Coordinates of C-alpha atoms in Angstrom, one line a residue:
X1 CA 117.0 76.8 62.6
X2 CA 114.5 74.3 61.2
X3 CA 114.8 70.4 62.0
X4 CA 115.6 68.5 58.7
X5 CA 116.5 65.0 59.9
X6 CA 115.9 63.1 62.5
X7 CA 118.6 60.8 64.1
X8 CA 122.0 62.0 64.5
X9 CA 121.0 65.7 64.0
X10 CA 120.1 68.0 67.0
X11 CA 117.5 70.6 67.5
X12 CA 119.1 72.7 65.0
X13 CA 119.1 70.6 62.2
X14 CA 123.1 69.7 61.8
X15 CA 124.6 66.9 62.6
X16 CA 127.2 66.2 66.1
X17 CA 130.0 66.1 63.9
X18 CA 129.1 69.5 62.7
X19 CA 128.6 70.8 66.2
X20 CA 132.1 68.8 67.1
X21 CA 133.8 71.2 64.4
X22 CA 132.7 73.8 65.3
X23 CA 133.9 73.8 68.7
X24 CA 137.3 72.5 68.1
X25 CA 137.9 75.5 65.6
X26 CA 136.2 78.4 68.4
X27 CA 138.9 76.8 70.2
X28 CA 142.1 76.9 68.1
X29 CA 141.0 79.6 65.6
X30 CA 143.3 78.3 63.3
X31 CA 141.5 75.6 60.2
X32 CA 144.5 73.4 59.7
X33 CA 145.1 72.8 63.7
X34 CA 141.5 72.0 63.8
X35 CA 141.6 69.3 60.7
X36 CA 144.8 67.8 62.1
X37 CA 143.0 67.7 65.5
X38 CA 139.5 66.1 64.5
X39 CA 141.8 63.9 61.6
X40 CA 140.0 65.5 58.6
X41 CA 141.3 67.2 56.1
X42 CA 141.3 71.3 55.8
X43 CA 138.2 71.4 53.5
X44 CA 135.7 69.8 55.1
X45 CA 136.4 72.2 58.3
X46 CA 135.8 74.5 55.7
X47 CA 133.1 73.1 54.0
X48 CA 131.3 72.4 57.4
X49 CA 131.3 75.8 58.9
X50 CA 129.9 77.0 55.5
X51 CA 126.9 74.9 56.6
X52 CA 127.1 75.9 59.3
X53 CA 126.5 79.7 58.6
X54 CA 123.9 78.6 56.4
X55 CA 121.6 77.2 58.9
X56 CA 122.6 80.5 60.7
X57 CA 121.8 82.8 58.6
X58 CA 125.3 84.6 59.8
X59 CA 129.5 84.8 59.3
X60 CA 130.2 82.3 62.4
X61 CA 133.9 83.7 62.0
X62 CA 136.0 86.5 60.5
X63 CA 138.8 85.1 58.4
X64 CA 141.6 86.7 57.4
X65 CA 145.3 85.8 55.5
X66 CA 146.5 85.9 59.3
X67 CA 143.9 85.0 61.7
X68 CA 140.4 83.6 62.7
X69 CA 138.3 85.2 65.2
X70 CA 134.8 84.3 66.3
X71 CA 132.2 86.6 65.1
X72 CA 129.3 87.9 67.8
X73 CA 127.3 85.1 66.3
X74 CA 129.9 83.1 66.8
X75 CA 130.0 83.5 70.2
X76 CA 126.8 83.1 71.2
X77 CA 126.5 80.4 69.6
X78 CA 129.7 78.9 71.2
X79 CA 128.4 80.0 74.8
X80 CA 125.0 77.7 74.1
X81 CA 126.8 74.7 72.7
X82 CA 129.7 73.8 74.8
X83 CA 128.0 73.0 77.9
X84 CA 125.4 71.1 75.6
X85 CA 128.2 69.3 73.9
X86 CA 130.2 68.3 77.0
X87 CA 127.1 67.1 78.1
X88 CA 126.3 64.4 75.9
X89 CA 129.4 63.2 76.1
X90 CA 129.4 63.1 79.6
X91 CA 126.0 61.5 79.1
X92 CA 127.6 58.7 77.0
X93 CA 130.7 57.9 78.8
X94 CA 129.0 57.6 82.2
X95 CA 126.4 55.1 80.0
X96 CA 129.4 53.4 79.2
X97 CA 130.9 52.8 82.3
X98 CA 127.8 51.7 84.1
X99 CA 127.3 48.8 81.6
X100 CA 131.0 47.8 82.3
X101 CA 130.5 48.1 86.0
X102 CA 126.7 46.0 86.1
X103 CA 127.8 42.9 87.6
X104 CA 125.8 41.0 89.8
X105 CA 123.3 37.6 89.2
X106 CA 120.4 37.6 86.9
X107 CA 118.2 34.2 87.7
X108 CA 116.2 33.4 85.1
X109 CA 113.0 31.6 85.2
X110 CA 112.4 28.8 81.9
X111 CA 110.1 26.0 80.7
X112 CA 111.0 23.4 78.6
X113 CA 113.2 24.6 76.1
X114 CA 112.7 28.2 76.6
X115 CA 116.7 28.8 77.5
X116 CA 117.7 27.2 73.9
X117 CA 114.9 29.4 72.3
X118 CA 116.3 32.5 74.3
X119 CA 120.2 31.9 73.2
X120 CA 120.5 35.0 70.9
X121 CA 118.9 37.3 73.7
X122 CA 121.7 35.3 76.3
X123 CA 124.6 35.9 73.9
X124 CA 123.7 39.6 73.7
X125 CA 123.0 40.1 77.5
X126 CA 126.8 38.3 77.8
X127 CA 128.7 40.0 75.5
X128 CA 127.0 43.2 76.8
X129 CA 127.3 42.4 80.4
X130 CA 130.3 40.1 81.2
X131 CA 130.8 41.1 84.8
X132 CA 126.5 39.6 85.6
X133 CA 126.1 35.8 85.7
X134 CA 123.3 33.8 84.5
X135 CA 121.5 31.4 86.6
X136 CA 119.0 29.1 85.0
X137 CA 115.9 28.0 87.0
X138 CA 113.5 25.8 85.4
X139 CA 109.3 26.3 85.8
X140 CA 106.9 23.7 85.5
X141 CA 103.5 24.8 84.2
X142 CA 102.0 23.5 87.5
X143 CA 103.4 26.6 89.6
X144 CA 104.7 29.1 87.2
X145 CA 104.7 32.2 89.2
X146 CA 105.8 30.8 92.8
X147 CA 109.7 30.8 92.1
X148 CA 109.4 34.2 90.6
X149 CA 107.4 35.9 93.6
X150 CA 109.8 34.3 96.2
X151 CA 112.9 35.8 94.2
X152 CA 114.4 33.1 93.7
X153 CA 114.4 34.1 89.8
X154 CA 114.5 37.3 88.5
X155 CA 113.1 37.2 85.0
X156 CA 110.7 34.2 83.8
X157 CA 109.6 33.0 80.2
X158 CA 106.4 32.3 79.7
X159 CA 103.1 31.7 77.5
X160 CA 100.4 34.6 77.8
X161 CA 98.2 36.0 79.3
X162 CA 99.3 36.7 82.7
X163 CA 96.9 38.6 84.3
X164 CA 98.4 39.2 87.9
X165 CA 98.8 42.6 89.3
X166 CA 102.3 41.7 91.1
X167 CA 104.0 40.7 87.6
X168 CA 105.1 43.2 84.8
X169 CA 104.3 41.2 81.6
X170 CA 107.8 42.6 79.2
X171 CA 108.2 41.9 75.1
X172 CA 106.6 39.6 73.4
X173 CA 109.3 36.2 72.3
X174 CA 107.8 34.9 69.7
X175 CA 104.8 33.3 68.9
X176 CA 104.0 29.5 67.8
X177 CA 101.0 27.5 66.6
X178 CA 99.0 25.1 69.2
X179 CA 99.8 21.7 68.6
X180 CA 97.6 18.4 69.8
X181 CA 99.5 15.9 71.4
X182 CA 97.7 12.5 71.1
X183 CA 98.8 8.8 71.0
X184 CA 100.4 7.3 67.8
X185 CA 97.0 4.7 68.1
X186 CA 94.5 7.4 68.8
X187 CA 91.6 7.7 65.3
X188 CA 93.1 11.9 65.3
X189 CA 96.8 10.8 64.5
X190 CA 95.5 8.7 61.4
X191 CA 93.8 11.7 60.0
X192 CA 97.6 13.4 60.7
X193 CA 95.6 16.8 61.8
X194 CA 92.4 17.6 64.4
X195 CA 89.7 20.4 64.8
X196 CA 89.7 22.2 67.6
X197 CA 86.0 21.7 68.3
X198 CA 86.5 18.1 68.6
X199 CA 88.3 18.6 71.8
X200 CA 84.4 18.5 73.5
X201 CA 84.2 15.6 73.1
X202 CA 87.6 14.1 74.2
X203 CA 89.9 14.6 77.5
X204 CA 92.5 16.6 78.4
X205 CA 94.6 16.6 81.7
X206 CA 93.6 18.2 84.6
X207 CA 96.8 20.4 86.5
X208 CA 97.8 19.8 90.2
X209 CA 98.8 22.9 91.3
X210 CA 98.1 26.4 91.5
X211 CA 98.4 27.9 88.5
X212 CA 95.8 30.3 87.6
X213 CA 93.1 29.0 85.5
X214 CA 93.1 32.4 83.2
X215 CA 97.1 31.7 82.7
X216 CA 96.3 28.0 81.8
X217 CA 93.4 28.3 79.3
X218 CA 96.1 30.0 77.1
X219 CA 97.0 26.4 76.4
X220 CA 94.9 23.8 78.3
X221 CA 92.0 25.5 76.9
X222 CA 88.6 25.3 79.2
X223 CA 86.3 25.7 76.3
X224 CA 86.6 25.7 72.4
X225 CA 85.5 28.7 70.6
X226 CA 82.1 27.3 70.4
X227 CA 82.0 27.4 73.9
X228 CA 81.7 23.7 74.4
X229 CA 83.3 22.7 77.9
X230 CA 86.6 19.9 77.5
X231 CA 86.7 17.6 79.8
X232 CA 89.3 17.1 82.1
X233 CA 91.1 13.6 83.1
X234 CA 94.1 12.8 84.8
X235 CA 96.4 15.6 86.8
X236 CA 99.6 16.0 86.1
X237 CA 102.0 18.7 87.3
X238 CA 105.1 18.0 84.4
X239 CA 105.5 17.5 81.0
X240 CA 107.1 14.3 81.3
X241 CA 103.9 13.1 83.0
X242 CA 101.2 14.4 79.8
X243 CA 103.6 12.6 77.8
X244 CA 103.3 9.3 79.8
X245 CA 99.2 9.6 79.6
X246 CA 99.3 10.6 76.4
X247 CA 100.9 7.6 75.2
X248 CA 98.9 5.6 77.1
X249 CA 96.2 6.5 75.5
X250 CA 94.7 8.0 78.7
X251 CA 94.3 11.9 77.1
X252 CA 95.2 14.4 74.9
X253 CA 96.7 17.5 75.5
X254 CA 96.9 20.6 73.8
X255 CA 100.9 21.8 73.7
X256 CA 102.6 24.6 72.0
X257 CA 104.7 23.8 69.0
X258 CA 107.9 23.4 71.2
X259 CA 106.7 20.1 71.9
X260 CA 107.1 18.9 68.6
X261 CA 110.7 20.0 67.8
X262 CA 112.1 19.8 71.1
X263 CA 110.1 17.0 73.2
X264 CA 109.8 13.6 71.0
X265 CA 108.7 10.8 72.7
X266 CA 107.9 7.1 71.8
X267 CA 104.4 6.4 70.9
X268 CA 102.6 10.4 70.5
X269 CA 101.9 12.3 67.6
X270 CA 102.2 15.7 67.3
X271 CA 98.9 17.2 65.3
X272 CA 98.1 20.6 63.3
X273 CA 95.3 21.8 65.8
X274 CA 93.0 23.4 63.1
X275 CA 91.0 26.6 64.9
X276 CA 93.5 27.4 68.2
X277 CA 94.6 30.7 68.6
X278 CA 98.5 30.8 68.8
X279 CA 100.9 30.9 71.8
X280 CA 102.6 34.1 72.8
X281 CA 105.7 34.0 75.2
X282 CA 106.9 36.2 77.0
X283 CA 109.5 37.9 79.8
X284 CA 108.0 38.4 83.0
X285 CA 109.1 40.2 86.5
X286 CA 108.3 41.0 89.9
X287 CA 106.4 44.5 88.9
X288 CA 108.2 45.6 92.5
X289 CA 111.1 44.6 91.8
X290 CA 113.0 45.6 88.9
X291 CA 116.4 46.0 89.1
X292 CA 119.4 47.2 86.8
X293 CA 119.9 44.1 85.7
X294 CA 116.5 43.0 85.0
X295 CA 116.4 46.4 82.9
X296 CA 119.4 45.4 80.9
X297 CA 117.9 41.8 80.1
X298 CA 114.7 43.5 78.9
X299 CA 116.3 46.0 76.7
X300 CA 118.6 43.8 75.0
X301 CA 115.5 41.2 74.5
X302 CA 114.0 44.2 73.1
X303 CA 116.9 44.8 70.7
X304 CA 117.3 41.3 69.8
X305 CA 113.7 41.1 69.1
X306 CA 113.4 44.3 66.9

């Protein structure tokens, strides 16, 4: 038989329904058992094993007034399918009862206002999985990886890239424009919008901490594209502290849009950052480590996401 679909249909080009038909009537050899069975109506058993025969290229059955009886064909073909058949639905139902019986904690790993960004993906994973609970962990941008390597969370959100051989980097969030966070004062928030170039020539802070320096220059950019070197001022190791020397006039900061919509504070400006490349998050996991329920967040971050 030739493939004509893809989908629902199997190697033989008709669909599971078909195949579900058929079976049912090699069993009961009688039409109207079969439609009463399967709750469809005498004609389309009918009209299904005529398709049927057709993709064979054979009588499936011998009819008669009184009975039905498989043909050789028939048979053969009932031989090959059951076990197939029973199969997928075996398949399917123990699927089915794995997802009811994933239980368990999931930690996961958030900064700033990743877990109201993530809500869709959460509702999912808890309608999904009722028996696993959620723990929330929040990451500062000062030691992003530590919590996650220890175990104490499972899955983390964060920006890209993360370029460390211990941690599986998963599907893509969502991706947001730069933003330059400056003081309400400062000559940039007048104009209402800032070059990226012109970073070279002002301050940014510094981190305390040890977050990699290739994970950090996808926000708190080393160089602009010119490949002029940004200074560095104050460290800070929270958000709550570049806000504070921000509105002190002390730097600026380069901060993805998030900032803007979820972090107001008294005194900053949020700025269009004309020339920066935009911020990707992402789900990250211990690349040793991944466990049912890490698997099920994933895929249904996957779905949501699709």
């Amino acid at each position: 038989m030739t493939r004509r679909r893809a989908g629902r249909e199997g190697a033989w080009g008709v669909e599971l329904r078909e195949i579900e038909i058929f079976l049912n009537l090699a069993e009961e050899l009688h039409f109207g058992r079969t439609a009463e069975r399967l709750h469809v109506s005498v004609s389309r058993v009918s009209q299904s094993i005529r398709k049927s025969e057709r993709m064979i290229g054979a009588p499936l059955f011998e009819r008669t007034s009184r009975k039905v009886e498989l043909t050789t064909v028939g048979e053969v073909l009932q031989a090959g399918l059951r076990p197939a058949y029973e199969g997928i639905g075996h398949a399917v139902s123990s699927a089915s009862a794995a997802a009811r019986r994933m239980s368990g904690t999931l930690a996961l790993g958030f900064m700033g206002a990743q877990a109201h960004q993530l809500e869709p993906v959460l509702a999912r994973f808890r309608a999904r999985h009722p028996d696993a609970e959620l723990r929330y962990h929040e990451v500062v941008f000062s030691d992003p990886f530590s919590a996650l390597r220890r175990g104490d969370i499972d899955v983390l959100t964060t920006w890209l890239p993360v370029d460390e051989p211990d941690i599986t980097v998963g599907p893509v969030l969502r991706t947001e424009p730069l933003r330059l966070l400056v003081a309400a004062g400062h000559p940039l928030a007048a104009a209402g919008r800032a070059q990226i170039e012109a970073l070279a020539g002002l301050a940014i802070p510094a981190v305390r901490g040890d977050a990699p320096a290739s994970w950090l220059d996808g926000v708190l950019l080393e160089r602009t594209p010119a490949g002029r070197e940004i200074p560095r001022g104050p460290a800070v190791t929270t958000y709550q502290e570049v806000l504070t020397l921000v509105a002190a006039g002390k730097v600026v900061c380069p901060v993805p849009d998030e900032g803007r919509r979820y972090f107001p504070w008294p005194g900053v400006v949020y700025l269009p950052l004309a020339g920066a490349a935009p911020v990707r998050w992402a789900l990250v996991w211990r690349a040793s480590d991944s466990t049912p329920l890490v698997r099920a967040f994933v895929a249904e971050t996957q779905r949501a996401m699709g």
